[in-house]
Short mmCIF file of C-alpha atoms in Angstrom, two decimals:
data_model
loop_
_atom_site.label_atom_id
_atom_site.label_comp_id
_atom_site.label_asym_id
_atom_site.label_seq_id
_atom_site.Cartn_x
_atom_site.Cartn_y
_atom_site.Cartn_z
CA SER A 376 -49.51 -57.17 58.27
CA SER A 377 -48.26 -54.16 60.12
CA ILE A 378 -44.74 -55.17 59.42
CA VAL A 379 -45.52 -55.46 55.75
CA LEU A 380 -47.07 -52.01 55.67
CA ILE A 381 -44.17 -50.49 57.46
CA SER A 382 -41.81 -52.26 55.19
CA THR A 383 -43.69 -51.16 52.14
CA TRP A 384 -43.85 -47.53 53.27
CA SER A 385 -40.21 -47.57 54.11
CA CYS A 386 -39.32 -48.81 50.67
CA LYS A 387 -41.47 -46.17 49.02
CA SER A 388 -40.17 -43.39 51.19
CA ARG A 389 -36.56 -44.24 50.38
CA GLN A 390 -36.97 -44.30 46.62
CA VAL A 391 -34.39 -42.04 44.94
CA HIS A 392 -35.12 -40.13 41.74
CA PRO A 393 -31.71 -39.20 40.31
CA GLN A 394 -31.37 -35.74 38.85
CA GLU A 395 -30.54 -35.37 35.19
CA PRO A 396 -26.88 -34.64 34.74
CA GLU A 397 -25.95 -31.09 33.87
CA VAL A 398 -25.20 -30.70 30.18
CA ILE A 399 -22.00 -28.87 29.56
CA SER A 400 -22.30 -27.15 26.19
CA ARG A 401 -18.67 -26.15 25.89
CA THR A 402 -15.32 -26.40 27.55
CA HIS A 403 -12.53 -23.86 27.49
CA PHE A 404 -8.80 -24.07 27.47
CA ILE A 405 -6.86 -20.83 27.54
CA LYS A 406 -3.16 -20.64 26.88
CA ASP A 407 -1.82 -18.08 29.34
CA GLU A 408 1.20 -17.05 27.30
CA ILE A 409 1.01 -14.83 24.24
CA SER A 410 1.73 -16.34 20.83
CA THR A 411 2.77 -14.35 17.77
CA PHE A 412 1.44 -15.09 14.29
CA TYR A 413 2.73 -13.64 11.01
CA LEU A 414 0.80 -13.32 7.78
CA PRO A 415 2.63 -12.15 4.61
CA ILE A 416 0.91 -9.56 2.45
CA GLU A 417 1.95 -7.97 -0.82
CA VAL A 418 0.85 -5.27 -3.26
CA SER A 419 1.63 -5.31 -6.97
CA LEU A 420 3.06 -2.15 -8.53
CA ASN A 421 1.25 -2.69 -11.85
CA LYS A 422 -1.84 -0.72 -10.86
CA ALA A 423 0.23 2.14 -9.47
CA GLU A 424 2.29 2.21 -12.68
CA LYS A 425 -0.82 2.39 -14.84
CA THR A 426 -2.32 5.16 -12.69
CA ILE A 427 0.85 7.28 -12.76
CA ASN A 428 1.06 6.93 -16.54
CA ASN A 429 -2.40 8.41 -16.81
CA LEU A 430 -1.10 11.41 -14.87
CA PHE A 431 1.75 12.09 -17.29
CA THR A 432 0.08 12.71 -20.64
CA ASP A 433 1.83 12.33 -24.00
CA VAL A 434 2.64 16.05 -24.12
CA ILE A 435 4.05 17.10 -20.76
CA TYR A 436 4.93 20.69 -21.71
CA LYS A 437 4.22 22.81 -24.77
CA ASP A 438 5.40 26.36 -25.48
CA GLU A 439 5.06 27.54 -29.08
CA SER A 440 5.79 31.22 -28.52
CA TYR A 441 9.15 32.99 -28.42
CA THR A 442 7.71 35.59 -26.06
CA ASN A 443 6.69 33.25 -23.23
CA ASN A 444 8.84 32.94 -20.10
CA ASN A 445 9.97 36.58 -20.21
CA ASN A 446 10.77 36.60 -23.91
CA ASP A 447 13.19 33.72 -23.74
CA ASP A 448 13.25 33.35 -27.57
CA LEU A 449 12.56 29.64 -27.27
CA LYS A 450 9.86 27.26 -28.38
CA LEU A 451 9.78 23.99 -26.49
CA ILE A 452 7.77 20.77 -26.53
CA ILE A 453 8.44 17.93 -24.07
CA ARG A 454 6.80 14.59 -24.78
CA LYS A 455 6.56 11.27 -23.01
CA LEU A 456 8.32 8.81 -25.31
CA LYS A 457 7.39 5.67 -23.38
CA ASN A 458 5.35 4.80 -20.33
CA ILE A 459 6.76 5.34 -16.87
CA ARG A 460 8.29 2.26 -15.32
CA ILE A 461 8.22 1.79 -11.56
CA ASP A 462 10.94 -0.26 -9.87
CA ALA A 463 11.32 -0.82 -6.17
CA LYS A 464 14.14 -1.35 -3.73
CA GLY A 465 13.16 -1.78 -0.11
CA ASN A 466 10.40 0.77 0.45
CA ILE A 467 11.67 3.16 -2.25
CA LEU A 468 9.86 3.34 -5.58
CA THR A 469 11.98 4.64 -8.46
CA MET A 470 10.07 5.96 -11.45
CA THR A 471 11.72 6.33 -14.83
CA LEU A 472 10.18 8.42 -17.60
CA PRO A 473 11.79 8.61 -21.08
CA LEU A 474 11.36 12.07 -22.63
CA GLY A 475 11.59 13.44 -26.16
CA ILE A 476 12.41 17.14 -26.30
CA TRP A 477 12.05 19.51 -29.24
CA VAL A 478 13.45 23.01 -28.92
CA LYS A 479 13.65 25.89 -31.36
CA ALA A 480 15.77 28.92 -30.58
CA ARG A 481 15.75 32.42 -32.06
CA GLN A 482 18.56 34.93 -32.01
CA ASN A 483 19.00 38.35 -33.55
CA LEU A 484 22.46 38.79 -35.04
CA LEU A 485 23.25 42.16 -36.67
CA GLY A 486 19.59 42.71 -37.44
CA ILE A 487 19.20 39.25 -38.90
CA GLU A 488 16.89 36.80 -37.17
CA LEU A 489 18.44 33.37 -36.93
CA THR A 490 16.49 30.27 -35.88
CA GLN A 491 17.38 26.65 -35.41
CA ASP A 492 15.65 23.66 -33.92
CA MET A 493 16.82 20.30 -32.61
CA ASN A 494 15.54 17.15 -30.99
CA PHE A 495 17.15 15.34 -28.09
CA ASP A 496 16.20 12.67 -25.57
CA ALA A 497 16.38 12.61 -21.81
CA THR A 498 15.33 10.40 -18.94
CA LEU A 499 13.55 11.75 -15.88
CA THR A 500 13.79 9.74 -12.66
CA PHE A 501 12.34 10.39 -9.23
CA ASP A 502 12.01 8.43 -6.00
CA THR A 503 9.00 7.87 -3.76
CA GLU A 504 9.42 6.62 -0.21
CA VAL A 505 6.53 4.46 1.01
CA ASP A 506 5.66 4.03 4.67
CA ILE A 507 2.64 3.12 6.82
CA ASP A 508 1.54 5.21 9.78
CA GLU A 509 0.10 3.96 13.07
CA ASN A 510 -3.44 4.14 11.62
CA TRP A 511 -2.47 1.82 8.73
CA ASN A 512 -2.57 4.63 6.16
CA ILE A 513 0.01 4.77 3.37
CA GLN A 514 2.40 7.71 3.64
CA THR A 515 4.50 8.75 0.61
CA LYS A 516 7.17 11.31 -0.06
CA THR A 517 8.38 11.89 -3.62
CA SER A 518 11.70 13.64 -4.16
CA ASN A 519 15.17 13.30 -5.72
CA PHE A 520 14.08 13.91 -9.28
CA ASN A 521 16.84 14.39 -11.85
CA TYR A 522 17.48 14.25 -15.57
CA ARG A 523 19.95 12.37 -17.70
CA TYR A 524 20.39 13.70 -21.22
CA LEU A 525 20.95 10.93 -23.75
CA THR A 526 21.82 13.45 -26.47
CA GLU A 527 24.03 16.44 -25.80
CA PRO A 528 21.55 19.34 -25.78
CA VAL A 529 23.78 21.96 -27.42
CA MET A 530 22.56 24.06 -30.30
CA ASN A 531 24.80 26.01 -32.71
CA LEU A 532 23.18 29.23 -33.73
CA GLY A 533 25.14 31.68 -35.84
CA GLY A 534 28.41 30.22 -34.69
CA ILE A 535 27.39 30.48 -31.05
CA SER A 536 26.97 27.32 -28.94
CA LEU A 537 23.81 27.43 -26.86
CA PRO A 538 23.51 24.71 -24.17
CA MET A 539 19.85 23.84 -23.79
CA ASN A 540 20.02 21.58 -20.72
CA GLY A 541 19.83 24.45 -18.20
CA VAL A 542 16.73 26.00 -19.77
CA VAL A 543 14.99 22.67 -20.23
CA SER A 544 15.83 21.58 -16.67
CA GLN A 545 14.34 24.75 -15.20
CA ILE A 546 11.08 24.22 -17.06
CA LEU A 547 10.96 20.54 -16.12
CA ASP A 548 11.67 21.41 -12.48
CA ARG A 549 8.59 23.63 -12.36
CA LYS A 550 6.39 21.13 -14.20
CA VAL A 551 7.47 18.11 -12.15
CA ALA A 552 7.14 20.06 -8.88
CA ASP A 553 3.47 20.67 -9.76
CA LEU A 554 2.94 16.96 -10.47
CA LEU A 555 4.70 15.44 -7.46
CA PRO A 556 1.82 15.99 -4.97
CA MET A 557 -0.46 14.18 -7.44
CA VAL A 558 2.05 11.34 -7.74
CA ASP A 559 1.95 10.93 -3.95
CA GLU A 560 -1.85 10.99 -3.98
CA TYR A 561 -2.12 8.38 -6.74
CA ILE A 562 0.36 6.04 -5.07
CA THR A 563 -1.49 6.36 -1.76
CA GLU A 564 -4.70 5.29 -3.50
CA THR A 565 -3.23 2.34 -5.41
CA VAL A 566 -0.59 0.99 -3.00
CA ASN A 567 -2.80 0.08 -0.08
CA PHE A 568 -2.28 -2.58 2.58
CA ARG A 569 -5.26 -1.47 4.65
CA HIS A 570 -7.93 -3.72 3.08
CA GLN A 571 -5.74 -6.80 3.63
CA VAL A 572 -5.14 -5.82 7.24
CA ASP A 573 -8.88 -5.27 7.74
CA SER A 574 -9.57 -8.74 6.39
CA VAL A 575 -7.12 -10.32 8.84
CA TRP A 576 -8.55 -8.34 11.74
CA LYS A 577 -12.13 -9.35 10.93
CA SER A 578 -11.11 -13.01 10.74
CA THR A 579 -10.00 -12.83 14.38
CA GLN A 580 -13.49 -11.76 15.45
CA TYR A 581 -14.98 -15.22 14.90
CA PRO A 582 -13.97 -18.70 16.12
CA ILE A 583 -11.90 -20.87 13.77
CA ASN A 584 -12.94 -24.51 13.45
CA ILE A 585 -10.01 -26.88 13.96
CA ASP A 586 -11.81 -30.21 14.42
CA LYS A 587 -15.28 -30.88 13.02
CA GLU A 588 -15.60 -34.30 14.64
CA TYR A 589 -15.13 -32.95 18.15
CA ASN A 590 -16.60 -29.55 17.31
CA SER A 591 -13.47 -27.78 18.48
CA TRP A 592 -12.75 -24.13 17.80
CA VAL A 593 -9.93 -21.67 18.37
CA ASN A 594 -10.50 -18.13 19.49
CA LEU A 595 -7.73 -15.62 18.95
CA ARG A 596 -7.68 -12.68 21.30
CA PRO A 597 -5.13 -10.26 19.78
CA THR A 598 -3.42 -7.79 22.06
CA LYS A 599 -1.10 -6.10 19.58
CA PHE A 600 -0.57 -5.74 15.82
CA ILE A 601 2.91 -5.28 14.36
CA LEU A 602 4.30 -4.81 10.87
CA SER A 603 7.67 -5.88 9.54
CA PRO A 604 9.66 -3.47 7.32
CA ILE A 605 8.43 -3.05 3.76
CA GLU A 606 10.54 -4.89 1.19
CA SER A 607 10.27 -5.35 -2.56
CA LYS A 608 10.67 -8.25 -4.94
CA ASN A 609 9.44 -8.97 -8.48
CA ARG A 610 7.77 -5.55 -8.76
CA LYS A 611 5.78 -6.11 -5.57
CA LEU A 612 5.89 -4.42 -2.20
CA LYS A 613 5.91 -7.01 0.54
CA THR A 614 5.58 -7.00 4.30
CA ALA A 615 4.18 -9.22 7.04
CA ILE A 616 1.44 -8.53 9.55
CA GLY A 617 2.14 -9.97 12.95
CA PHE A 618 -0.27 -10.10 15.83
CA GLU A 619 0.32 -11.10 19.40
CA SER A 620 -2.61 -13.04 20.77
CA PHE A 621 -3.91 -15.20 23.58
CA ILE A 622 -5.27 -18.54 22.34
CA GLU A 623 -8.52 -20.02 23.60
CA VAL A 624 -9.68 -23.51 22.56
CA ILE A 625 -13.43 -24.14 22.83
CA THR A 626 -15.39 -27.36 22.38
CA GLY A 627 -19.06 -26.84 21.71
CA ASN A 628 -21.44 -24.78 19.62
CA THR A 629 -19.83 -21.42 18.99
CA GLU A 630 -19.72 -21.13 15.20
CA ASN A 631 -21.62 -17.88 14.75
CA GLU A 632 -20.58 -16.24 17.99
CA LYS A 633 -18.77 -12.98 17.42
CA LEU A 634 -15.93 -12.64 19.85
CA HIS A 635 -15.47 -8.90 19.70
CA ASN A 636 -16.26 -5.87 17.61
CA ASN A 637 -13.24 -3.79 18.46
CA PRO A 638 -11.77 -1.37 15.92
CA LEU A 639 -8.49 -2.21 14.23
CA PRO A 640 -5.75 -1.46 16.78
CA LYS A 641 -2.97 0.97 16.07
CA LEU A 642 0.12 -0.30 14.34
CA SER A 643 3.41 -1.06 16.04
CA LYS A 644 6.51 -1.52 13.93
CA VAL A 645 9.44 -3.85 14.24
CA ALA A 646 12.92 -2.89 13.15
#
């Protein structure tokens, strides 16, 4: 009997209650080396073209008095014949504006007032250089504007030939110089890569599901953003955002976990 009791006690005292295994909710794999990813982005010039055309109204300049401009004895009206067209080469936008010009000249010859008017056409072109600064803001610089006269602007008044191109060019120079800062402002507003860059940056703040069956996710941990040179094709400005990033693979529940809330890093450029 004693032996049975001892035996029974011994069996009870040596019973083992195994602990529940630890549940591992996720596993990590981090790639130590940095990988570089490129994402192409593009901006159409159509919106910029439409906006610039709203800046240049049908009548660009109007002077219907002989006494204006220090009594220059001229009346002058410059009109926009057709809408501005924007073409691009590399990061240079070239804008072409067809102009219709009416001019009337007055001259006093031996006490007799002589007048004559004429119409001629010209084309105004100017270039805008587009760049992006380190804070992802568009920078523009408009310059190199010139005129090409499609009709020889020479008027014959009382047997005297009066070239009109010099006078018209001076007036256009002043008018265009006033408009160029607005051209830069309008292009900055309409040619904008920033919202696309913001979208890419925000997408890196959350895990990306790569395998639903195994509940596997990829975390990108960017260390640097770069931008390739701006190019143009088919009336679009094109570039590519690149970001250097560590890669982390996670298995487990992490869908709504925000990885970081860091501001968009400054831009680095590649040649």
